XYZ file of C-alpha atoms in Angstrom:
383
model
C -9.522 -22.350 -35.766
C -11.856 -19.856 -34.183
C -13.113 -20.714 -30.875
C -16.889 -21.385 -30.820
C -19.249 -19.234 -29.123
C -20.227 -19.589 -25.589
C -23.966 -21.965 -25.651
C -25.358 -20.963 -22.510
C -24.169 -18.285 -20.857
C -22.169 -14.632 -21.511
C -18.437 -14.715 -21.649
C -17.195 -13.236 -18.277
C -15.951 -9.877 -18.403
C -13.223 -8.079 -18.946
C -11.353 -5.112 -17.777
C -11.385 -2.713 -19.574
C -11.206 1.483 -19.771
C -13.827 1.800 -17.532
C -13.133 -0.905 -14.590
C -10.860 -1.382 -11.917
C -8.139 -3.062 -13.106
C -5.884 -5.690 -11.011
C -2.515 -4.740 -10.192
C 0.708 -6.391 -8.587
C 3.780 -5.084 -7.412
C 6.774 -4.942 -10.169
C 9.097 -6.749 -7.826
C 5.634 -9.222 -6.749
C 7.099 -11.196 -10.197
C 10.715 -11.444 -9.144
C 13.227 -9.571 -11.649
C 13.578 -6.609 -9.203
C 10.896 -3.267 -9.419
C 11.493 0.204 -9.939
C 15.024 1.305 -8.794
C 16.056 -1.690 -7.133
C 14.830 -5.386 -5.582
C 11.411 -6.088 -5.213
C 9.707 -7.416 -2.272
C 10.190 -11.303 -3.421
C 13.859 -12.382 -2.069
C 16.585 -14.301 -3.869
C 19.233 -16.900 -2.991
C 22.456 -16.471 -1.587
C 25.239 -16.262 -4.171
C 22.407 -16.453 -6.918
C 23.560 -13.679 -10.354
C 20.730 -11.052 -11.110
C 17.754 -12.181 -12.703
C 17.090 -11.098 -16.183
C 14.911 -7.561 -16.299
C 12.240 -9.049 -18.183
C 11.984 -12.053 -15.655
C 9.445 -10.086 -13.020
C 7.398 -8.786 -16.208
C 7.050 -11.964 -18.105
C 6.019 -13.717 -14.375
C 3.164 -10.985 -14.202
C 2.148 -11.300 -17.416
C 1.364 -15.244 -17.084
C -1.140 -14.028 -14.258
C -2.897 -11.968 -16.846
C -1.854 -9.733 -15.063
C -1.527 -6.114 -17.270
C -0.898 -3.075 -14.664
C 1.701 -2.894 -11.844
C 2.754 -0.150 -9.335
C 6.410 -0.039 -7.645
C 8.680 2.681 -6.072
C 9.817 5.590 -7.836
C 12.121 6.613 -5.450
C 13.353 10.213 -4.292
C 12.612 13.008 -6.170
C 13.477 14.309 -8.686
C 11.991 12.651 -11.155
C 12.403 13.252 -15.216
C 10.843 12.457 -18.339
C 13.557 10.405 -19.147
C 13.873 8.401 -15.947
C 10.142 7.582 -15.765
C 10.179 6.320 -20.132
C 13.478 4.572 -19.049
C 12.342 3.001 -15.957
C 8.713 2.264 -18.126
C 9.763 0.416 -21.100
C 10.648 -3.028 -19.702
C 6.919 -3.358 -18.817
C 5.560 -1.748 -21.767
C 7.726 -4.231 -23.489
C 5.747 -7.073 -22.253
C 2.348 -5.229 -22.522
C 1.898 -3.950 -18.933
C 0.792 -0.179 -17.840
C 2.606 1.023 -15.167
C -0.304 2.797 -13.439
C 0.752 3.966 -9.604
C 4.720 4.991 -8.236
C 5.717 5.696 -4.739
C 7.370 9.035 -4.509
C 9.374 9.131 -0.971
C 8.894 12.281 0.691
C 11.877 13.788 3.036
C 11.961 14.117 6.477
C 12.231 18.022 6.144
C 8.973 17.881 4.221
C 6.938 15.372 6.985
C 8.955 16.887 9.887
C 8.658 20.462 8.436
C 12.076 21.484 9.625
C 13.230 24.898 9.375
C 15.254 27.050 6.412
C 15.000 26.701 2.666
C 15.122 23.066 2.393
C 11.423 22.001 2.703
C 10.603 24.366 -0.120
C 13.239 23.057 -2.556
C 12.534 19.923 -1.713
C 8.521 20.350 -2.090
C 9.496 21.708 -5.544
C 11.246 18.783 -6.373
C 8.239 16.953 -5.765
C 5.966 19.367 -7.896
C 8.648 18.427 -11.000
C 7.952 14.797 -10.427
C 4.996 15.284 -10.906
C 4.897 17.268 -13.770
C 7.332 14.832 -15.369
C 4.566 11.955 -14.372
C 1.759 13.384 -16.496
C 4.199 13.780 -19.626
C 4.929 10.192 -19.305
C 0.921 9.090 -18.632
C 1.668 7.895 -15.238
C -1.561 8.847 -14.044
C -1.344 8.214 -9.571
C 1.133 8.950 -8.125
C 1.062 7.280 -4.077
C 3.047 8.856 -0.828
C 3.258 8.005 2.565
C 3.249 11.001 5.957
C 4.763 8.831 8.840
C 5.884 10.417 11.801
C 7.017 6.664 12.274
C 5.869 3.192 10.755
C 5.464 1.103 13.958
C 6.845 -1.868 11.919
C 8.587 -2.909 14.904
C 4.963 -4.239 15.956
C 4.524 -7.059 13.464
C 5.834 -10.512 14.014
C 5.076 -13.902 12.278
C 2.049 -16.150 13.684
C 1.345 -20.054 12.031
C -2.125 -20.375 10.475
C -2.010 -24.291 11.744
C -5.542 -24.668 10.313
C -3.834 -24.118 6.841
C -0.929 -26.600 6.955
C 1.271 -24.069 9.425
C 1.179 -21.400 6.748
C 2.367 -17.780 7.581
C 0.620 -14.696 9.012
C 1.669 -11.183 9.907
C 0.690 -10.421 13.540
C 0.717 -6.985 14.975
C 0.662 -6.203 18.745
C 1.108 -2.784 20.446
C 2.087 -4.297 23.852
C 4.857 -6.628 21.431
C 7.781 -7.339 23.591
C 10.898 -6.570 21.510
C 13.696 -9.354 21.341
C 17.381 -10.040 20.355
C 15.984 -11.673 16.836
C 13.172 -9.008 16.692
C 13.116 -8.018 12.591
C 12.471 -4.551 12.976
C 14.376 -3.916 16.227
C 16.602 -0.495 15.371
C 18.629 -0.712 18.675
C 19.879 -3.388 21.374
C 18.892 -1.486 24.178
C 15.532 -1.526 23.310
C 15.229 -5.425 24.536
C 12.946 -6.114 26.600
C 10.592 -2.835 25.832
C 7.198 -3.042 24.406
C 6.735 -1.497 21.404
C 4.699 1.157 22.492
C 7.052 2.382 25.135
C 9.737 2.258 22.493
C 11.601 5.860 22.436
C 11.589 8.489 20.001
C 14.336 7.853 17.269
C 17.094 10.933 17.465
C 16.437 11.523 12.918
C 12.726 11.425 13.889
C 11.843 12.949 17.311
C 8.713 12.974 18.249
C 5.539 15.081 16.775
C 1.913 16.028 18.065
C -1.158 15.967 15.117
C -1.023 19.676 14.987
C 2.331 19.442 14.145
C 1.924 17.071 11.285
C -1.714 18.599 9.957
C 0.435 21.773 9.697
C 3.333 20.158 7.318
C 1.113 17.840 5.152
C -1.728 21.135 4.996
C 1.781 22.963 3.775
C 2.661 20.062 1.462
C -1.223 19.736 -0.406
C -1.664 23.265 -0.955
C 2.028 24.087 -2.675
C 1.449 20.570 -4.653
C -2.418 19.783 -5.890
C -2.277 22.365 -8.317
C 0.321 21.020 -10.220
C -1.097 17.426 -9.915
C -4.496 19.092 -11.285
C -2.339 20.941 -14.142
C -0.790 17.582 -15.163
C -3.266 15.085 -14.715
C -1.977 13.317 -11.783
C -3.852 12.199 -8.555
C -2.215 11.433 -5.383
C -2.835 8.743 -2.714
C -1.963 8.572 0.962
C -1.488 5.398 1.693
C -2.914 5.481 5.564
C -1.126 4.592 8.749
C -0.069 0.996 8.679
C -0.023 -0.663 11.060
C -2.422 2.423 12.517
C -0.651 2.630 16.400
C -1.995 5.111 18.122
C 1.392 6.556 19.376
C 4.534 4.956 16.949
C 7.616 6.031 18.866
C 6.146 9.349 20.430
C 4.684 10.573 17.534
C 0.843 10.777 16.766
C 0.476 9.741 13.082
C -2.417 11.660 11.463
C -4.219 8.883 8.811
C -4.393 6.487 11.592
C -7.672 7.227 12.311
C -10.763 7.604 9.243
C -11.763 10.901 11.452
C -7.710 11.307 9.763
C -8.705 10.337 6.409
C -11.806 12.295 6.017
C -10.195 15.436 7.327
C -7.082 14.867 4.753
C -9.864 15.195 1.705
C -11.390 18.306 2.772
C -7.584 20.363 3.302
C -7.567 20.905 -0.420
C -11.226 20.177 -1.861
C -9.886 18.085 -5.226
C -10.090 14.358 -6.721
C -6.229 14.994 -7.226
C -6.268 14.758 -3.318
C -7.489 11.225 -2.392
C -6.486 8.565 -0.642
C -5.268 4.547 -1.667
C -8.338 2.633 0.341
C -6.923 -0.699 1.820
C -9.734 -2.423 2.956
C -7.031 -4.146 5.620
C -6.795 -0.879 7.195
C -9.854 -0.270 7.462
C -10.737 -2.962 9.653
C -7.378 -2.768 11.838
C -9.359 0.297 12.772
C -12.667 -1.368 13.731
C -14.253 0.454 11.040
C -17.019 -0.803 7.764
C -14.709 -1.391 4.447
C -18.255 -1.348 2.398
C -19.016 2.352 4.525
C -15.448 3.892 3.955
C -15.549 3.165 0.531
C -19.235 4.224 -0.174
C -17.744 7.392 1.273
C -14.685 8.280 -0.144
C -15.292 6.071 -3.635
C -18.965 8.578 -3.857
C -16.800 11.456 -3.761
C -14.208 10.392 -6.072
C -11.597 10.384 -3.679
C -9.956 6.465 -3.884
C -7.272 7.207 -5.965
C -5.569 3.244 -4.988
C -6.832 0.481 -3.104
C -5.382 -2.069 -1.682
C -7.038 -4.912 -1.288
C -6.437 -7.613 1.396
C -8.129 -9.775 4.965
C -7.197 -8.902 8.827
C -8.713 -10.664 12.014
C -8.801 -7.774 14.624
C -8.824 -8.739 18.148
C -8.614 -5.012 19.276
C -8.712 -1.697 16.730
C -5.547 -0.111 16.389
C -3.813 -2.204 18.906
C -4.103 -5.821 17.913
C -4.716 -7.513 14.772
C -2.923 -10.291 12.226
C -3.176 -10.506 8.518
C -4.514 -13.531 6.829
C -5.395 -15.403 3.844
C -7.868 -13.009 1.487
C -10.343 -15.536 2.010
C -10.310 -15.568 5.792
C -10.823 -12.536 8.261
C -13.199 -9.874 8.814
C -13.635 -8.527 5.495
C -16.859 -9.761 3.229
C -14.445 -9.363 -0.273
C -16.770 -9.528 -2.495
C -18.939 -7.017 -0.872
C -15.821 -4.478 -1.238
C -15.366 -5.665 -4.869
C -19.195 -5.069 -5.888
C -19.122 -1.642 -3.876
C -16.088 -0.692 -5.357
C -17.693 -1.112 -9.002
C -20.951 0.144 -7.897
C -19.074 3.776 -7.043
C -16.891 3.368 -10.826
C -13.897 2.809 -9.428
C -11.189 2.680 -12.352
C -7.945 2.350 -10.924
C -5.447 0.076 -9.273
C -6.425 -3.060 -7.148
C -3.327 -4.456 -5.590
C -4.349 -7.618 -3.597
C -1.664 -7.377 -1.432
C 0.361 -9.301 1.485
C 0.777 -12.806 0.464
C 1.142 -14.982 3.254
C 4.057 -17.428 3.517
C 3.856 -20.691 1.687
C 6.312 -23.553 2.390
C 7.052 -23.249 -1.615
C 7.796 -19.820 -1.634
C 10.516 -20.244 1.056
C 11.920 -24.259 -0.952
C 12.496 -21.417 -3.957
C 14.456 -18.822 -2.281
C 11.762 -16.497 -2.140
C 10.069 -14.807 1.212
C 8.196 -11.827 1.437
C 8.751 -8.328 2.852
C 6.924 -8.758 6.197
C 7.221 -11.814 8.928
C 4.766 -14.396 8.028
C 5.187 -12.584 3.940
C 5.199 -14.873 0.821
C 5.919 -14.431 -2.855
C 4.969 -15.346 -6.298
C 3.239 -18.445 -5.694
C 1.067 -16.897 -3.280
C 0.550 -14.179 -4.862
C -0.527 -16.165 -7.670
C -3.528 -16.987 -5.542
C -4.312 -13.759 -4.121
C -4.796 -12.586 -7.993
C -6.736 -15.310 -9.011
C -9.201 -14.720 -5.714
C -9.128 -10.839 -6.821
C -9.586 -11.383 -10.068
C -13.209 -14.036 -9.247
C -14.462 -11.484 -7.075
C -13.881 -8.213 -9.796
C -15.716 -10.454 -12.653
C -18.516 -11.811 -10.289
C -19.023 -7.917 -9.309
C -18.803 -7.112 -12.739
C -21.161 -9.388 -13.765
């Protein structure tokens, strides 16, 4: 029997072609991602899940686009339809891989091997617009200052989890991210170059990723690609002795204008934004009216200091007015990707088995929630 038509009032709408379109992780369902285990954990002891288990889980969301990790380069034709199918299978568009970049192409290092490695990029690429993968995201870290975050207790929301991040953090014995013992005791930013890293000025890195974008946009604007930095996050002003160049927007805005192309945007997370004491609504007027936000991530911080001091909540708590994002987003025609990412920790997630990929992280169920939050705000801005 056909369903009868709506009495009083329109249908709500749809995306579509021409809207953004929500998007979750491939491992945000369970099942694994790309190349590998997704963010959601698994049990001790526990057999593999079935490949079509993370899909299917999206899919009851109503949820038809993901994003994951493509891995190191290079990548083929083959790999990318191979890699593809499981989520075409179930009706989802895989619209937005992470290509990992290597050290000898953020650290520029000497000889042969940045160039042959840069040109293993530009064939990934290439093989990403024969397949229709149209965004293709990277990150430039000098260093992730990860080893800032740590787990705080939303007690207002039955002792829930957040991610906290603190430049002056204290690392300990138990501390997640902690690389070495003898670093107990330090705060993080004190904490010592790594010896695979080192430690880089801006010029340094403005000179390797200026190197990188002008050997690589033309071939994303040949094959139909656009790129997306992802910016510094957490944004530290110094991670480990290095300066880190999109940890400011001063950063962001200057990464645009190296190679003058919509192939050469950025992914907008809205949580980033604010970590850096800056408007959401402002930085995405700006970058969205120049066609430049080629991803977005979409998610709430309270900041207690820019740069320095900040914790990651609920969607619907923090700084961020949401649905003002949402509505400017459409007003400047965004098209692509929202991920509404960083579920916080629910008790469930944890009975399950499953725990995100940051202290204070959660999983599918909470996921679940950020999507259906995204998903009110995209229709009401729609609308």
């Amino acid at each position: 029997m056909a369903p009868l038509a709506a009495a009083q009032v329109p249908a709500a709408p749809k995306e579509g072609k021409d809207t953004p379109k929500i998007a979750l992780g491939m491992g945000d369902g369970g099942g694994g991602g790309f190349g590998g285990a997704g963010r959601g954990g698994a049990k001790a002891n526990t057999p593999p899940p079935d490949p079509a288990t993370g899909p299917h889980r999206i899919k009851q969301l109503g949820v038809n686009n993901v994003l994951g990790g493509g891995g190191g380069a290079p990548w083929t034709e083959e790999g990318l339809n191979a890699a593809m199918a499981r989520w075409k299978a179930e009706g989802i568009t895989v619209g937005n891989l992470m290509i990992k970049l290597s050290p000898d192409i953020i650290y520029g290092k000497a000889g042969n091997k940045r160039d042959e490695d840069i040109e293993k990029i530009k064939q990934s690429i290439a093989a990403s617009g024969k397949v229709g993968l149209p965004v293709v995201e990277y990150n430039f870290y000098a260093h992730r200052a990860m080893e800032g975050y740590f787990e705080e207790i939303d007690t207002n929301r039955g002792n829930s989890g957040w991610t906290g991040f603190d430049y002056e953090l204290v690392q300990t014995a138990n501390q997640q991210y902690q690389t070495r013992p003898e670093e107990k005791g330090m705060k993080f930013k004190d904490l010592p170059p790594l010896p695979n890293e080192g430690a880089h000025t801006l010029d340094e890195l403005w000179n390797n990723i200026t190197y990188f974008l002008k050997a690589v946009i033309p071939t994303a604007e040949k094959a139909n690609v656009r790129l997306a930095l992802h910016p510094n996050d957490p944004p530290a002003p110094i991670s480990r002795g290095s300066q880190q160049i999109m940890a400011t927007l001063a950063g962001w805005k200057k990464l645009i204008s190296i190679v003058n192309s919509p192939a050469n945007g950025i992914t907008f997370d809205c949580g980033v934004t604010r970590e850096l004491g800056e408007d959401p609504i402002e930085v995405c007027r700006y970058f969205g009216s120049r066609d430049r936000i080629n991803h977005v991530h979409f998610r709430n911080v309270l900041v207690m200091k820019p740069y320095e001091r900040y914790t990651e909540v609920w969607i619907d708590e923090g700084l961020n007015n949401m649905f003002a994002v949402m509505k400017e987003l459409v007003k400047v025609k965004y098209t692509r990707q929202i991920y509404p990412e960083h579920p916080r920790r629910l008790d469930y997630d944890v009975e399950h088995g499953r725990v995100g990929g940051y202290p204070g992280g959660g999983s599918y169920a909470a996921i679940a929630y950020n999507v259906g939050y995204a998903r009110a705000m995209l229709q009401a801005a729609m609308s």
